[in-house]
């Protein structure tokens, strides 16, 4: 099977990296290796993208949790300023001296 591969500079960098890692002495061997391992490369890429999506989702959740914690701390601070801690009977108490 013969075809023409028009490589950009980015493609050449990738082929050079593959050649270097696998001990190939030409880009054409690196390209052949990529063609032979195409499904594995696509699978690895898909797995990487899934992990990136999961990481992004976790960061979004973390950002939301931090924002909610800051809002809760501000509300608690206002409540302590307005009402003090005299009426707290159970649970976690806020020490007025630390406020």
mmCIF file of C-alpha atoms in Angstrom:
data_model
loop_
_atom_site.group_PDB
_atom_site.id
_atom_site.type_symbol
_atom_site.label_atom_id
_atom_site.label_comp_id
_atom_site.label_asym_id
_atom_site.label_seq_id
_atom_site.Cartn_x
_atom_site.Cartn_y
_atom_site.Cartn_z
ATOM 1 C CA UNK A 1 0.000 0.000 0.000
ATOM 2 C CA UNK A 2 1.593 3.256 -1.092
ATOM 3 C CA UNK A 3 0.482 6.687 -0.020
ATOM 4 C CA UNK A 4 1.895 10.135 0.512
ATOM 5 C CA UNK A 5 2.141 11.526 4.023
ATOM 6 C CA UNK A 6 2.413 15.294 4.063
ATOM 7 C CA UNK A 7 3.965 16.074 7.394
ATOM 8 C CA UNK A 8 3.932 19.413 9.135
ATOM 9 C CA UNK A 9 6.661 20.483 11.536
ATOM 10 C CA UNK A 10 4.552 19.157 14.421
ATOM 11 C CA UNK A 11 4.192 15.797 12.674
ATOM 12 C CA UNK A 12 7.928 15.635 12.099
ATOM 13 C CA UNK A 13 8.605 16.362 15.772
ATOM 14 C CA UNK A 14 6.291 13.513 16.770
ATOM 15 C CA UNK A 15 7.889 11.136 14.266
ATOM 16 C CA UNK A 16 11.366 12.148 15.463
ATOM 17 C CA UNK A 17 10.342 11.488 19.071
ATOM 18 C CA UNK A 18 8.915 8.064 18.178
ATOM 19 C CA UNK A 19 12.067 7.260 16.190
ATOM 20 C CA UNK A 20 14.262 8.255 19.113
ATOM 21 C CA UNK A 21 12.257 6.284 21.721
ATOM 22 C CA UNK A 22 12.065 3.120 19.622
ATOM 23 C CA UNK A 23 15.522 3.203 18.066
ATOM 24 C CA UNK A 24 14.317 3.760 14.503
ATOM 25 C CA UNK A 25 16.747 5.477 12.180
ATOM 26 C CA UNK A 26 14.177 7.011 9.817
ATOM 27 C CA UNK A 27 10.851 8.777 10.068
ATOM 28 C CA UNK A 28 9.307 6.293 7.649
ATOM 29 C CA UNK A 29 9.918 3.478 10.151
ATOM 30 C CA UNK A 30 8.336 5.614 12.858
ATOM 31 C CA UNK A 31 5.348 6.228 10.604
ATOM 32 C CA UNK A 32 5.057 2.505 9.889
ATOM 33 C CA UNK A 33 5.148 1.844 13.628
ATOM 34 C CA UNK A 34 2.358 4.408 14.155
ATOM 35 C CA UNK A 35 0.220 2.767 11.471
ATOM 36 C CA UNK A 36 0.737 -0.700 12.972
ATOM 37 C CA UNK A 37 -0.088 0.549 16.466
ATOM 38 C CA UNK A 38 -2.874 2.935 15.473
ATOM 39 C CA UNK A 39 -5.649 1.307 17.510
ATOM 40 C CA UNK A 40 -3.446 1.192 20.608
ATOM 41 C CA UNK A 41 -2.490 4.842 20.134
ATOM 42 C CA UNK A 42 -6.145 5.855 19.739
ATOM 43 C CA UNK A 43 -7.068 3.861 22.831
ATOM 44 C CA UNK A 44 -4.287 5.545 24.829
ATOM 45 C CA UNK A 45 -5.404 8.946 23.591
ATOM 46 C CA UNK A 46 -9.029 8.231 24.506
ATOM 47 C CA UNK A 47 -7.990 7.061 27.964
ATOM 48 C CA UNK A 48 -5.915 10.226 28.417
ATOM 49 C CA UNK A 49 -8.844 12.424 27.348
ATOM 50 C CA UNK A 50 -11.200 10.595 29.743
ATOM 51 C CA UNK A 51 -8.762 11.152 32.608
ATOM 52 C CA UNK A 52 -8.434 14.823 31.683
ATOM 53 C CA UNK A 53 -12.240 15.155 31.663
ATOM 54 C CA UNK A 54 -12.456 13.453 35.075
ATOM 55 C CA UNK A 55 -9.744 15.743 36.425
ATOM 56 C CA UNK A 56 -11.546 18.801 35.083
ATOM 57 C CA UNK A 57 -14.800 17.631 36.706
ATOM 58 C CA UNK A 58 -13.058 17.052 40.033
ATOM 59 C CA UNK A 59 -11.440 20.488 39.883
ATOM 60 C CA UNK A 60 -14.842 22.039 39.176
ATOM 61 C CA UNK A 61 -16.324 20.210 42.184
ATOM 62 C CA UNK A 62 -13.389 21.282 44.347
ATOM 63 C CA UNK A 63 -13.752 24.905 43.261
ATOM 64 C CA UNK A 64 -17.457 24.785 44.114
ATOM 65 C CA UNK A 65 -16.773 23.175 47.500
ATOM 66 C CA UNK A 66 -14.170 25.812 48.386
ATOM 67 C CA UNK A 67 -16.565 28.583 47.361
ATOM 68 C CA UNK A 68 -19.361 27.051 49.460
ATOM 69 C CA UNK A 69 -16.991 26.688 52.434
ATOM 70 C CA UNK A 70 -15.986 30.344 52.184
ATOM 71 C CA UNK A 71 -19.635 31.411 52.016
ATOM 72 C CA UNK A 72 -20.485 29.198 55.013
ATOM 73 C CA UNK A 73 -17.564 30.650 56.989
ATOM 74 C CA UNK A 74 -18.739 34.199 56.226
ATOM 75 C CA UNK A 75 -22.296 33.379 57.305
ATOM 76 C CA UNK A 76 -21.046 31.710 60.485
ATOM 77 C CA UNK A 77 -18.850 34.718 61.252
ATOM 78 C CA UNK A 78 -21.828 37.069 60.839
ATOM 79 C CA UNK A 79 -23.997 34.867 63.056
ATOM 80 C CA UNK A 80 -21.339 34.791 65.769
ATOM 81 C CA UNK A 81 -20.984 38.578 65.551
ATOM 82 C CA UNK A 82 -24.763 39.054 65.735
ATOM 83 C CA UNK A 83 -25.674 36.431 68.338
ATOM 84 C CA UNK A 84 -22.473 35.308 70.025
ATOM 85 C CA UNK A 85 -22.009 31.742 71.242
ATOM 86 C CA UNK A 86 -24.014 31.889 74.498
ATOM 87 C CA UNK A 87 -26.957 29.981 73.030
ATOM 88 C CA UNK A 88 -24.907 27.126 71.574
ATOM 89 C CA UNK A 89 -25.743 23.928 73.465
ATOM 90 C CA UNK A 90 -24.248 21.102 71.409
ATOM 91 C CA UNK A 91 -22.035 20.392 68.453
ATOM 92 C CA UNK A 92 -19.046 22.417 67.389
ATOM 93 C CA UNK A 93 -18.730 25.735 69.173
ATOM 94 C CA UNK A 94 -17.006 28.770 67.813
ATOM 95 C CA UNK A 95 -14.714 30.311 70.378
ATOM 96 C CA UNK A 96 -15.355 34.062 70.495
ATOM 97 C CA UNK A 97 -11.724 34.685 71.458
ATOM 98 C CA UNK A 98 -10.556 33.201 68.163
ATOM 99 C CA UNK A 99 -12.888 35.443 66.145
#
